[in-house]
């Protein structure tokens, strides 16, 4: 159902402060009484507006100029990804500055309920989109310039036959990200955006994400709490115990630590966004766990199946890390952000290079961030994960058959989003060199195998088995063959999410 947007939406837009001001206190109260973000106990809380204002002032960061999705993480309740082609560049550019820019939600605005808009709006552009706008600058990222399709074969290992055709084509110029607490709000704001753009764009694809219902809120579709271990970022968040503190420049262009020294000035405080539509075959995953359940004599069959899943992921479904609680779940630990990320795979009297009794080397969590398993600890290959589940819950019929339905309306998965200042060092690196690399981490007696959740053989071939070792705590050399994909890439694209001032001064057409 499409609703006409409410007066409060207009009012909210009208009350927005000029970006470029660091005075978040001047934001006017809105009609919102409940947050558009979710906040399960396990996830790190966002800084308050005052905390963030003070941390950002210390490093000269302007949170009113940075699009809100970049630093917020996996906290959206409902989020629509609306992919578009620009069909009238001049009209689009003029409407971008006058109509759309006041709707774009900066970070500062999301930190308190009473400053949040009805629907948060962000926008990001592909290289083709920038070309369509007449922007010819080199942004200093060849993955972005060439598009995700160029990464498919050797880097991501996707089978393009599974891709939504739109991602393999040339029609995606940009994406609007519309986030709210209800889909009606999202749809109303989409109508507003489309009206403002007045036919200058056409929709080429869209994907509606939503947090899972009830107690599953914050959990991805396999059932695991997600979004706990995003890094703390200098100038924004205060680190929790165990949370790695990383330079702003790993995520925001032109900030301290950006690996690319020379970029066009207007790209400062923008970020590259990697989008992936990752289908999850949940009934098949559940069946695999039952069929290959571990054999701890003190656990029931169900618990042994659950233990296998926890060891494949590196966390229990509750979010408790297996490194801290290796045999049984600990929901109290899981719900405590002071403790649930406070581990690095070291234990006294324990050889981190050989001992997998707590956490397998092949666990998704450990493959994508080995923490103290690398010396020195890696500080270059990190991402902010900001995705959201999409698709409905598993139906009774699918559960009974242990097979995902082929009905496209029942497809479910993760609308996977990461932000980084260098895609080849961020998302693409993690997928290629760690997840898809059976020999990472290296120098092990038995190769760990590829990531049992997201790893592929790296060649994009169908039906190649994955052979993780270390999943059985009693026999770390035992290999469990996974002869199917639980996560299937349906494609994606790389985007640039510019600062609000870049939208105004470089991307928009400013008619005097
Ligand atoms: C459908 C696909 C995926 C699922 C179901 C999934 C699920 C999860 C879960 C449950 C966690 C633990 C929660 C947390 O610590 O925040 C996690 C952590 C993580 N995932 Fe994924 N993930 C998926 C895809 C990916 C991909 C494609 C990448 C990168 C190539 C990735 C990188 C990470 C990283 C970096 C962490 C945090 C590791 C740490 O800092 O300890 N994930 N994922």
Coordinates of C-alpha atoms and ligand atoms in Angstrom, one line a residue:
X1 CA 0.0 0.0 0.0
X2 CA 1.4 3.4 -0.9
X3 CA 0.3 6.2 1.5
X4 CA 0.5 9.9 0.9
X5 CA 3.2 11.2 3.1
X6 CA 2.2 13.0 6.2
X7 CA 2.5 16.6 7.2
X8 CA 5.0 15.7 9.9
X9 CA 7.4 14.5 7.1
X10 CA 7.3 17.9 5.5
X11 CA 7.7 19.5 8.9
X12 CA 10.7 17.2 9.7
X13 CA 12.4 18.2 6.4
X14 CA 11.8 21.8 7.0
X15 CA 13.2 21.7 10.5
X16 CA 16.5 20.1 9.5
X17 CA 19.5 22.2 10.3
X18 CA 21.9 23.2 7.5
X19 CA 24.5 20.4 7.3
X20 CA 28.0 21.7 7.9
X21 CA 27.0 22.8 11.3
X22 CA 28.3 20.7 14.2
X23 CA 25.6 22.0 16.5
X24 CA 23.5 18.9 16.9
X25 CA 21.8 20.5 19.9
X26 CA 20.0 22.8 17.5
X27 CA 18.1 20.0 15.9
X28 CA 14.4 20.6 16.6
X29 CA 12.2 17.9 18.2
X30 CA 10.1 15.9 15.9
X31 CA 6.9 13.9 16.2
X32 CA 8.7 10.6 16.7
X33 CA 8.3 8.9 20.0
X34 CA 9.8 5.5 19.1
X35 CA 13.1 4.9 17.3
X36 CA 13.3 3.9 13.7
X37 CA 16.2 1.7 14.7
X38 CA 16.2 -1.6 16.6
X39 CA 18.2 -2.1 19.7
X40 CA 18.5 -5.7 20.8
X41 CA 20.5 -6.0 24.1
X42 CA 23.4 -7.8 22.4
X43 CA 24.2 -5.0 20.0
X44 CA 26.5 -2.1 21.0
X45 CA 24.4 0.9 21.8
X46 CA 24.9 3.9 19.5
X47 CA 26.6 6.9 21.2
X48 CA 24.2 9.6 22.4
X49 CA 24.1 12.8 20.4
X50 CA 26.2 14.5 23.0
X51 CA 28.8 11.7 23.2
X52 CA 29.1 11.6 19.4
X53 CA 29.3 15.4 19.2
X54 CA 32.1 15.5 21.7
X55 CA 34.0 12.6 20.2
X56 CA 33.7 14.0 16.7
X57 CA 34.7 17.5 17.7
X58 CA 37.9 16.0 19.1
X59 CA 38.9 14.8 15.7
X60 CA 37.2 17.6 13.7
X61 CA 34.6 15.2 12.2
X62 CA 31.3 16.7 11.0
X63 CA 28.6 14.1 11.7
X64 CA 25.9 16.4 10.2
X65 CA 27.7 16.0 6.8
X66 CA 28.0 12.2 6.8
X67 CA 25.2 10.0 5.5
X68 CA 23.5 8.2 8.4
X69 CA 23.7 4.6 7.2
X70 CA 27.5 4.5 7.2
X71 CA 28.3 4.5 10.9
X72 CA 25.0 3.1 12.3
X73 CA 25.6 -0.6 11.7
X74 CA 22.9 -3.4 11.5
X75 CA 20.2 -1.6 13.4
X76 CA 17.5 -0.8 10.8
X77 CA 14.0 -2.0 11.4
X78 CA 12.6 -1.8 7.8
X79 CA 14.8 -0.7 4.9
X80 CA 14.1 -0.5 1.2
X81 CA 16.9 -0.6 -1.3
X82 CA 15.5 1.2 -4.4
X83 CA 17.8 0.9 -7.4
X84 CA 17.4 3.4 -10.2
X85 CA 18.6 4.5 -13.6
X86 CA 19.0 8.2 -14.2
X87 CA 17.0 9.0 -17.4
X88 CA 17.3 12.8 -17.3
X89 CA 20.5 13.9 -15.8
X90 CA 19.9 17.7 -15.8
X91 CA 16.5 17.3 -14.1
X92 CA 17.8 14.8 -11.6
X93 CA 20.7 17.0 -10.7
X94 CA 18.5 20.1 -10.2
X95 CA 16.0 18.1 -8.1
X96 CA 18.8 16.5 -6.1
X97 CA 19.8 19.8 -4.6
X98 CA 16.5 21.5 -4.1
X99 CA 14.2 18.6 -3.2
X100 CA 16.2 15.5 -2.2
X101 CA 19.0 17.0 -0.2
X102 CA 16.8 18.2 2.7
X103 CA 15.6 14.6 3.0
X104 CA 19.0 13.1 3.3
X105 CA 19.6 11.9 6.8
X106 CA 23.0 12.6 8.4
X107 CA 24.5 10.5 11.2
X108 CA 23.8 13.2 13.8
X109 CA 20.1 13.0 13.2
X110 CA 19.8 9.3 13.9
X111 CA 21.3 9.3 17.4
X112 CA 18.3 10.5 19.3
X113 CA 14.7 9.5 18.7
X114 CA 13.4 13.1 18.8
X115 CA 15.7 14.1 16.0
X116 CA 15.0 11.1 13.7
X117 CA 12.9 11.7 10.6
X118 CA 9.9 9.6 9.9
X119 CA 12.0 7.8 7.3
X120 CA 15.7 8.1 7.0
X121 CA 16.9 8.6 3.4
X122 CA 20.4 7.9 2.1
X123 CA 21.6 7.8 -1.5
X124 CA 24.6 6.3 -3.2
X125 CA 25.8 6.1 -6.8
X126 CA 27.6 3.5 -8.9
X127 CA 30.4 4.5 -11.2
X128 CA 27.9 4.4 -14.1
X129 CA 25.7 6.8 -12.1
X130 CA 28.5 9.2 -11.6
X131 CA 29.2 9.0 -15.3
X132 CA 25.6 9.7 -16.0
X133 CA 25.9 12.8 -13.8
X134 CA 28.9 13.9 -15.8
X135 CA 31.4 13.3 -12.9
X136 CA 34.6 12.1 -14.5
X137 CA 36.9 12.2 -11.5
X138 CA 38.8 9.1 -10.5
X139 CA 37.7 8.2 -7.0
X140 CA 40.8 6.1 -6.4
X141 CA 39.0 2.7 -6.2
X142 CA 39.3 0.4 -9.2
X143 CA 36.7 -2.1 -7.7
X144 CA 34.2 0.7 -7.6
X145 CA 35.2 2.0 -11.1
X146 CA 34.8 -1.5 -12.7
X147 CA 31.7 -2.5 -10.8
X148 CA 31.0 -5.7 -8.8
X149 CA 30.4 -7.8 -11.9
X150 CA 34.1 -7.4 -12.7
X151 CA 35.0 -9.0 -9.3
X152 CA 32.8 -12.0 -9.8
X153 CA 34.9 -14.8 -11.1
X154 CA 38.3 -14.6 -9.4
X155 CA 37.5 -12.5 -6.3
X156 CA 34.0 -13.3 -5.1
X157 CA 33.6 -16.8 -6.6
X158 CA 29.9 -16.2 -7.4
X159 CA 28.0 -18.2 -10.0
X160 CA 26.6 -15.5 -12.2
X161 CA 23.8 -17.8 -13.3
X162 CA 22.3 -17.1 -9.8
X163 CA 22.6 -13.4 -10.2
X164 CA 19.5 -11.2 -10.7
X165 CA 20.1 -10.0 -14.3
X166 CA 19.8 -6.4 -13.2
X167 CA 23.1 -6.7 -11.3
X168 CA 24.9 -8.0 -14.3
X169 CA 23.6 -5.3 -16.6
X170 CA 24.5 -1.6 -16.9
X171 CA 21.3 0.0 -15.6
X172 CA 22.0 0.6 -12.0
X173 CA 23.1 4.2 -11.5
X174 CA 22.3 4.5 -7.9
X175 CA 20.3 3.3 -4.9
X176 CA 18.1 5.1 -2.4
X177 CA 18.1 3.5 1.1
X178 CA 14.9 4.3 2.9
X179 CA 14.7 3.2 6.6
X180 CA 11.9 3.5 9.1
X181 CA 9.9 1.5 11.6
X182 CA 7.1 0.7 9.3
X183 CA 6.9 -0.2 5.6
X184 CA 4.1 2.3 5.1
X185 CA 6.4 5.1 6.2
X186 CA 9.1 3.8 3.8
X187 CA 6.6 3.6 0.9
X188 CA 5.3 7.1 1.7
X189 CA 8.8 8.6 1.6
X190 CA 9.6 6.7 -1.6
X191 CA 6.5 8.3 -3.2
X192 CA 7.8 11.6 -2.0
X193 CA 11.2 11.0 -3.5
X194 CA 9.8 9.9 -6.8
X195 CA 7.5 12.9 -7.0
X196 CA 10.4 15.2 -6.3
X197 CA 12.5 13.6 -8.9
X198 CA 9.7 14.1 -11.4
X199 CA 10.5 11.3 -13.8
X200 CA 14.3 11.9 -13.9
X201 CA 14.9 8.3 -12.6
X202 CA 13.3 5.0 -13.2
X203 CA 13.2 2.0 -10.9
X204 CA 15.3 -0.9 -12.1
X205 CA 15.1 -3.1 -9.0
X206 CA 14.2 -3.0 -5.3
X207 CA 14.6 -5.1 -2.3
X208 CA 12.6 -4.7 0.9
X209 CA 14.6 -5.6 4.1
X210 CA 13.1 -6.0 7.5
X211 CA 14.3 -7.1 11.0
X212 CA 13.0 -10.5 11.8
X213 CA 9.9 -10.6 14.1
X214 CA 9.6 -11.0 17.8
X215 CA 12.4 -12.6 19.7
X216 CA 14.3 -13.0 16.4
X217 CA 14.7 -9.3 16.0
X218 CA 18.4 -8.6 15.3
X219 CA 19.0 -12.2 14.2
X220 CA 19.8 -13.2 10.6
X221 CA 17.7 -15.9 8.9
X222 CA 19.8 -18.8 10.1
X223 CA 18.9 -17.6 13.6
X224 CA 22.2 -16.0 14.8
X225 CA 22.3 -12.6 16.4
X226 CA 24.1 -10.3 13.9
X227 CA 25.9 -7.0 14.1
X228 CA 27.6 -7.4 17.4
X229 CA 31.2 -7.2 16.3
X230 CA 31.4 -4.0 14.2
X231 CA 34.5 -2.0 15.0
X232 CA 34.6 1.1 17.2
X233 CA 35.4 4.2 15.2
X234 CA 37.6 7.0 16.4
X235 CA 35.6 10.2 16.5
X236 CA 32.3 8.4 16.8
X237 CA 32.0 5.6 19.3
X238 CA 33.5 4.7 22.6
X239 CA 35.1 1.2 22.4
X240 CA 33.5 -1.6 24.4
X241 CA 35.7 -4.3 26.0
X242 CA 37.3 -6.3 23.2
X243 CA 36.2 -4.0 20.4
X244 CA 38.9 -3.0 18.0
X245 CA 39.3 0.8 17.6
X246 CA 40.0 1.6 14.0
X247 CA 40.9 4.8 12.1
X248 CA 38.1 6.8 10.6
X249 CA 40.0 6.7 7.3
X250 CA 39.3 3.0 6.9
X251 CA 35.6 3.9 6.4
X252 CA 35.5 7.5 5.4
X253 CA 37.5 8.8 2.4
X254 CA 40.0 11.6 3.2
X255 CA 40.1 11.0 6.9
X256 CA 43.1 9.8 8.9
X257 CA 44.1 6.3 7.8
X258 CA 42.5 6.4 4.3
X259 CA 44.9 4.1 2.4
X260 CA 44.6 6.3 -0.7
X261 CA 46.4 9.5 -0.2
X262 CA 45.1 11.6 -3.1
X263 CA 41.4 11.7 -3.9
X264 CA 39.2 14.5 -5.3
X265 CA 38.4 16.9 -2.4
X266 CA 34.7 16.5 -2.8
X267 CA 34.8 12.8 -1.9
X268 CA 35.9 13.5 1.7
X269 CA 33.7 11.9 4.3
X270 CA 32.0 9.7 1.7
X271 CA 32.3 5.9 1.8
X272 CA 32.2 3.1 -0.6
X273 CA 29.2 0.8 -0.1
X274 CA 29.3 -2.8 -1.2
X275 CA 25.8 -4.2 -1.6
X276 CA 25.1 -8.0 -2.0
X277 CA 21.8 -9.8 -2.1
X278 CA 22.8 -13.0 -0.3
X279 CA 20.1 -15.7 -0.4
X280 CA 20.0 -18.0 2.6
X281 CA 18.8 -21.6 2.3
X282 CA 17.6 -22.0 5.8
X283 CA 15.8 -25.4 5.8
X284 CA 18.9 -26.9 4.1
X285 CA 21.2 -25.4 6.7
X286 CA 19.0 -26.7 9.5
X287 CA 19.0 -30.2 8.0
X288 CA 22.7 -30.2 7.5
X289 CA 23.2 -29.4 11.2
X290 CA 20.9 -32.3 12.3
X291 CA 22.5 -34.7 9.8
X292 CA 26.1 -33.8 10.9
X293 CA 25.4 -33.2 14.6
X294 CA 28.5 -33.5 16.8
X295 CA 28.8 -36.2 19.3
X296 CA 29.4 -34.7 22.8
X297 CA 28.1 -37.4 25.1
X298 CA 26.8 -34.8 27.6
X299 CA 24.6 -33.1 25.0
X300 CA 21.3 -34.1 23.4
X301 CA 21.1 -34.7 19.7
X302 CA 19.5 -31.2 19.3
X303 CA 22.2 -29.6 21.4
X304 CA 24.9 -31.4 19.3
X305 CA 23.3 -30.0 16.1
X306 CA 23.2 -26.6 17.7
X307 CA 26.9 -26.9 18.7
X308 CA 27.9 -27.6 15.1
X309 CA 26.0 -24.5 14.0
X310 CA 27.7 -22.4 16.7
X311 CA 31.1 -23.7 15.7
X312 CA 30.5 -23.0 12.0
X313 CA 29.5 -19.4 12.9
X314 CA 31.8 -18.7 15.8
X315 CA 28.8 -17.5 17.9
X316 CA 25.8 -19.2 19.4
X317 CA 22.4 -18.1 18.0
X318 CA 22.1 -15.9 21.1
X319 CA 25.3 -14.1 20.0
X320 CA 27.5 -15.6 22.8
X321 CA 31.0 -16.2 21.3
X322 CA 32.1 -19.9 21.3
X323 CA 35.5 -18.6 22.2
X324 CA 34.1 -17.7 25.7
X325 CA 31.5 -20.4 26.0
X326 CA 32.6 -23.4 23.8
X327 CA 30.1 -26.2 24.7
X328 CA 26.9 -24.6 25.9
X329 CA 25.2 -21.3 25.0
X330 CA 25.2 -18.5 27.6
X331 CA 22.3 -16.1 26.8
X332 CA 23.2 -13.8 29.7
X333 CA 26.7 -13.3 28.3
X334 CA 25.2 -12.9 24.9
X335 CA 23.0 -10.0 26.0
X336 CA 25.9 -8.1 27.7
X337 CA 27.8 -5.8 25.3
X338 CA 30.4 -5.4 28.0
X339 CA 31.4 -9.0 27.6
X340 CA 30.0 -10.4 24.4
X341 CA 32.8 -9.1 22.2
X342 CA 35.6 -9.3 24.7
X343 CA 37.7 -12.2 23.3
X344 CA 40.5 -12.6 20.9
X345 CA 41.0 -16.4 20.7
X346 CA 43.9 -16.4 23.3
X347 CA 43.6 -18.3 26.5
X348 CA 46.2 -19.0 29.1
X349 CA 47.9 -22.4 28.7
X350 CA 46.5 -22.6 25.2
X351 CA 48.4 -22.5 21.9
X352 CA 46.4 -20.1 19.7
X353 CA 48.1 -21.5 16.6
X354 CA 46.9 -25.0 17.1
X355 CA 44.1 -25.2 19.6
X356 CA 40.6 -25.2 18.2
X357 CA 38.7 -26.5 21.1
X358 CA 37.0 -23.2 21.8
X359 CA 36.6 -21.9 18.2
X360 CA 37.5 -23.5 14.9
X361 CA 39.9 -21.6 12.6
X362 CA 37.2 -22.1 9.9
X363 CA 34.4 -20.5 11.9
X364 CA 32.8 -17.6 9.9
X365 CA 33.6 -15.1 12.7
X366 CA 37.3 -16.2 12.9
X367 CA 37.8 -16.4 9.1
X368 CA 36.5 -12.8 8.6
X369 CA 38.4 -11.4 11.6
X370 CA 41.1 -13.6 13.1
X371 CA 41.8 -11.1 15.9
X372 CA 44.9 -12.2 17.8
X373 CA 45.4 -15.1 15.4
X374 CA 47.4 -12.7 13.2
X375 CA 50.5 -11.0 14.6
X376 CA 50.3 -8.1 14.6
X377 CA 46.6 -7.9 14.7
X378 CA 45.2 -6.8 11.3
X379 CA 44.2 -3.2 11.1
X380 CA 43.8 -2.8 7.4
X381 CA 41.0 -5.1 6.3
X382 CA 37.9 -4.1 8.1
X383 CA 34.3 -3.2 7.2
X384 CA 31.3 -1.7 8.9
X385 CA 28.5 -4.1 8.3
X386 CA 25.1 -2.4 7.8
X387 CA 22.9 -5.0 6.3
X388 CA 19.4 -6.2 7.1
X389 CA 17.5 -9.5 6.5
X390 CA 15.1 -9.7 3.6
X391 CA 12.3 -12.1 2.8
X392 CA 9.7 -13.9 4.9
X393 CA 10.2 -16.4 7.7
X394 CA 10.5 -20.1 6.8
X395 CA 7.1 -21.7 6.1
X396 CA 5.9 -24.9 7.7
X397 CA 5.9 -26.6 4.3
X398 CA 9.6 -25.7 3.8
X399 CA 10.5 -26.9 7.3
X400 CA 8.7 -30.1 6.7
X401 CA 10.4 -30.7 3.4
X402 CA 13.8 -29.4 4.6
X403 CA 14.0 -27.6 1.3
X404 CA 13.7 -23.9 0.4
X405 CA 10.7 -23.1 -1.8
X406 CA 11.3 -22.1 -5.4
X407 CA 8.6 -19.5 -5.1
X408 CA 10.5 -16.2 -5.6
X409 CA 8.2 -14.4 -3.0
X410 CA 9.6 -16.8 -0.4
X411 CA 13.2 -16.1 -1.1
X412 CA 15.0 -14.9 2.1
X413 CA 18.5 -13.8 3.0
X414 CA 20.7 -11.0 3.9
X415 CA 20.7 -7.6 2.1
X416 CA 24.4 -7.4 2.9
X417 CA 25.9 -3.9 3.1
X418 CA 29.4 -2.9 4.0
X419 CA 31.1 0.4 4.2
X420 CA 34.8 0.9 3.7
X421 CA 37.2 3.5 2.1
X422 CA 38.8 0.8 -0.1
X423 CA 36.7 -2.1 -1.4
X424 CA 39.7 -4.2 -2.4
X425 CA 41.0 -3.9 1.2
X426 CA 37.5 -4.3 2.8
X427 CA 34.7 -6.5 1.7
X428 CA 36.4 -8.0 -1.4
X429 CA 39.5 -8.8 0.6
X430 CA 37.6 -10.6 3.3
X431 CA 35.7 -12.6 0.8
X432 CA 38.6 -13.5 -1.5
X433 CA 41.6 -13.9 0.8
X434 CA 40.1 -15.1 4.0
X435 CA 36.6 -16.6 3.4
X436 CA 37.3 -18.2 0.1
X437 CA 40.9 -19.3 0.9
X438 CA 41.0 -22.9 2.3
X439 CA 44.5 -22.3 3.6
X440 CA 43.6 -19.2 5.7
X441 CA 44.7 -18.9 8.5
X442 CA 47.9 -20.4 7.2
X443 CA 50.5 -22.8 8.4
X444 CA 48.1 -25.2 10.0
X445 CA 48.6 -29.0 10.1
X446 CA 45.2 -29.4 8.5
X447 CA 44.0 -26.6 6.2
X448 CA 41.0 -24.9 7.8
X449 CA 39.0 -25.0 4.6
X450 CA 36.8 -22.2 3.2
X451 CA 34.3 -20.3 5.4
X452 CA 31.4 -22.8 6.0
X453 CA 28.8 -20.0 5.8
X454 CA 30.0 -17.8 2.9
X455 CA 33.1 -19.4 1.4
X456 CA 33.1 -20.6 -2.2
X457 CA 35.9 -22.4 -4.0
X458 CA 36.9 -19.1 -5.5
X459 CA 36.4 -20.2 -9.1
X460 CA 32.7 -19.7 -9.4
X461 CA 32.1 -23.4 -10.3
X462 CA 28.9 -25.1 -9.3
X463 CA 28.7 -27.8 -6.7
X464 CA 32.3 -27.8 -5.5
X465 CA 32.5 -29.2 -2.0
X466 CA 33.7 -27.1 0.9
X467 CA 35.7 -29.0 3.4
X468 CA 36.2 -27.2 6.7
X469 CA 38.2 -28.8 9.4
X470 CA 38.2 -28.1 13.1
X471 CA 34.4 -28.2 13.5
X472 CA 34.6 -31.2 15.8
X473 CA 36.2 -30.1 19.1
X474 CA 37.3 -33.7 19.8
X475 CA 39.1 -34.2 16.5
X476 CA 40.4 -31.0 14.9
X477 CA 41.6 -32.9 11.8
X478 CA 38.2 -34.2 11.0
X479 CA 36.8 -32.7 7.8
X480 CA 33.1 -32.2 7.4
X481 CA 32.2 -32.0 3.8
X482 CA 29.6 -29.4 2.8
X483 CA 28.4 -30.3 -0.6
X484 CA 25.9 -27.4 -1.0
X485 CA 25.7 -23.7 -0.6
X486 CA 23.7 -22.4 2.3
X487 CA 24.4 -18.8 1.1
X488 CA 23.8 -18.1 -2.6
X489 CA 24.9 -14.7 -4.0
X490 CA 22.1 -13.2 -6.1
X491 CA 24.4 -10.4 -7.1
X492 CA 25.2 -6.9 -6.1
X493 CA 27.0 -3.6 -6.9
X494 CA 29.5 -1.2 -5.5
X495 CA 28.4 2.3 -4.7
X496 CA 29.8 5.6 -3.4
X497 CA 27.8 7.2 -0.6
X498 CA 28.8 10.9 -0.8
X499 CA 28.8 13.5 2.0
X500 CA 25.8 15.9 2.1
X501 CA 28.1 18.8 1.1
X502 CA 29.3 16.8 -1.9
X503 CA 25.7 16.2 -2.9
X504 CA 25.0 19.9 -2.7
X505 CA 28.2 21.3 -4.2
X506 CA 29.3 18.6 -6.7
X507 CA 26.5 16.2 -7.6
X508 CA 23.6 18.6 -7.6
X509 CA 23.1 21.3 -10.2
X510 CA 22.8 24.6 -8.4
X511 CA 20.8 26.9 -10.4
X512 CA 21.4 30.5 -9.2
Ligands
LIG1 C1 24.2 -14.5 4.4 C2 25.5 -14.3 4.7 C3 26.0 -14.0 6.0 C4 25.5 -14.4 7.3 C5 24.3 -15.2 7.6 C6 26.5 -13.8 8.2 C7 26.3 -13.9 9.6 C8 27.1 -13.4 10.6 C9 26.9 -13.5 12.0 C10 25.8 -14.2 12.7 C11 28.0 -12.9 12.6 C12 28.2 -12.8 14.1 C13 27.6 -11.6 14.7 C14 28.6 -10.5 14.9 O1 29.7 -10.7 15.4 O2 28.3 -9.4 14.5 C15 28.8 -12.4 11.5 C16 30.0 -11.7 11.7 C17 30.8 -11.2 10.7 N1 30.6 -11.3 9.4 FE1 29.1 -12.3 8.5 N2 27.5 -13.1 7.6 C18 27.2 -13.2 6.3 C19 28.0 -12.7 5.3 C20 29.2 -12.1 5.5 C21 30.1 -11.6 4.4 C22 29.8 -11.8 2.9 C23 31.2 -11.1 5.0 C24 32.4 -10.5 4.4 C25 32.9 -10.9 3.2 C26 31.0 -11.1 6.4 C27 31.8 -10.6 7.4 C28 31.6 -10.7 8.7 C29 32.5 -10.1 9.7 C30 33.7 -9.2 9.4 C31 32.0 -10.4 11.0 C32 32.6 -9.9 12.3 C33 33.8 -10.7 12.7 C34 34.4 -10.2 13.9 O3 34.7 -9.0 14.0 O4 34.7 -11.0 14.9 N3 29.8 -11.8 6.7 N4 28.3 -12.7 10.3

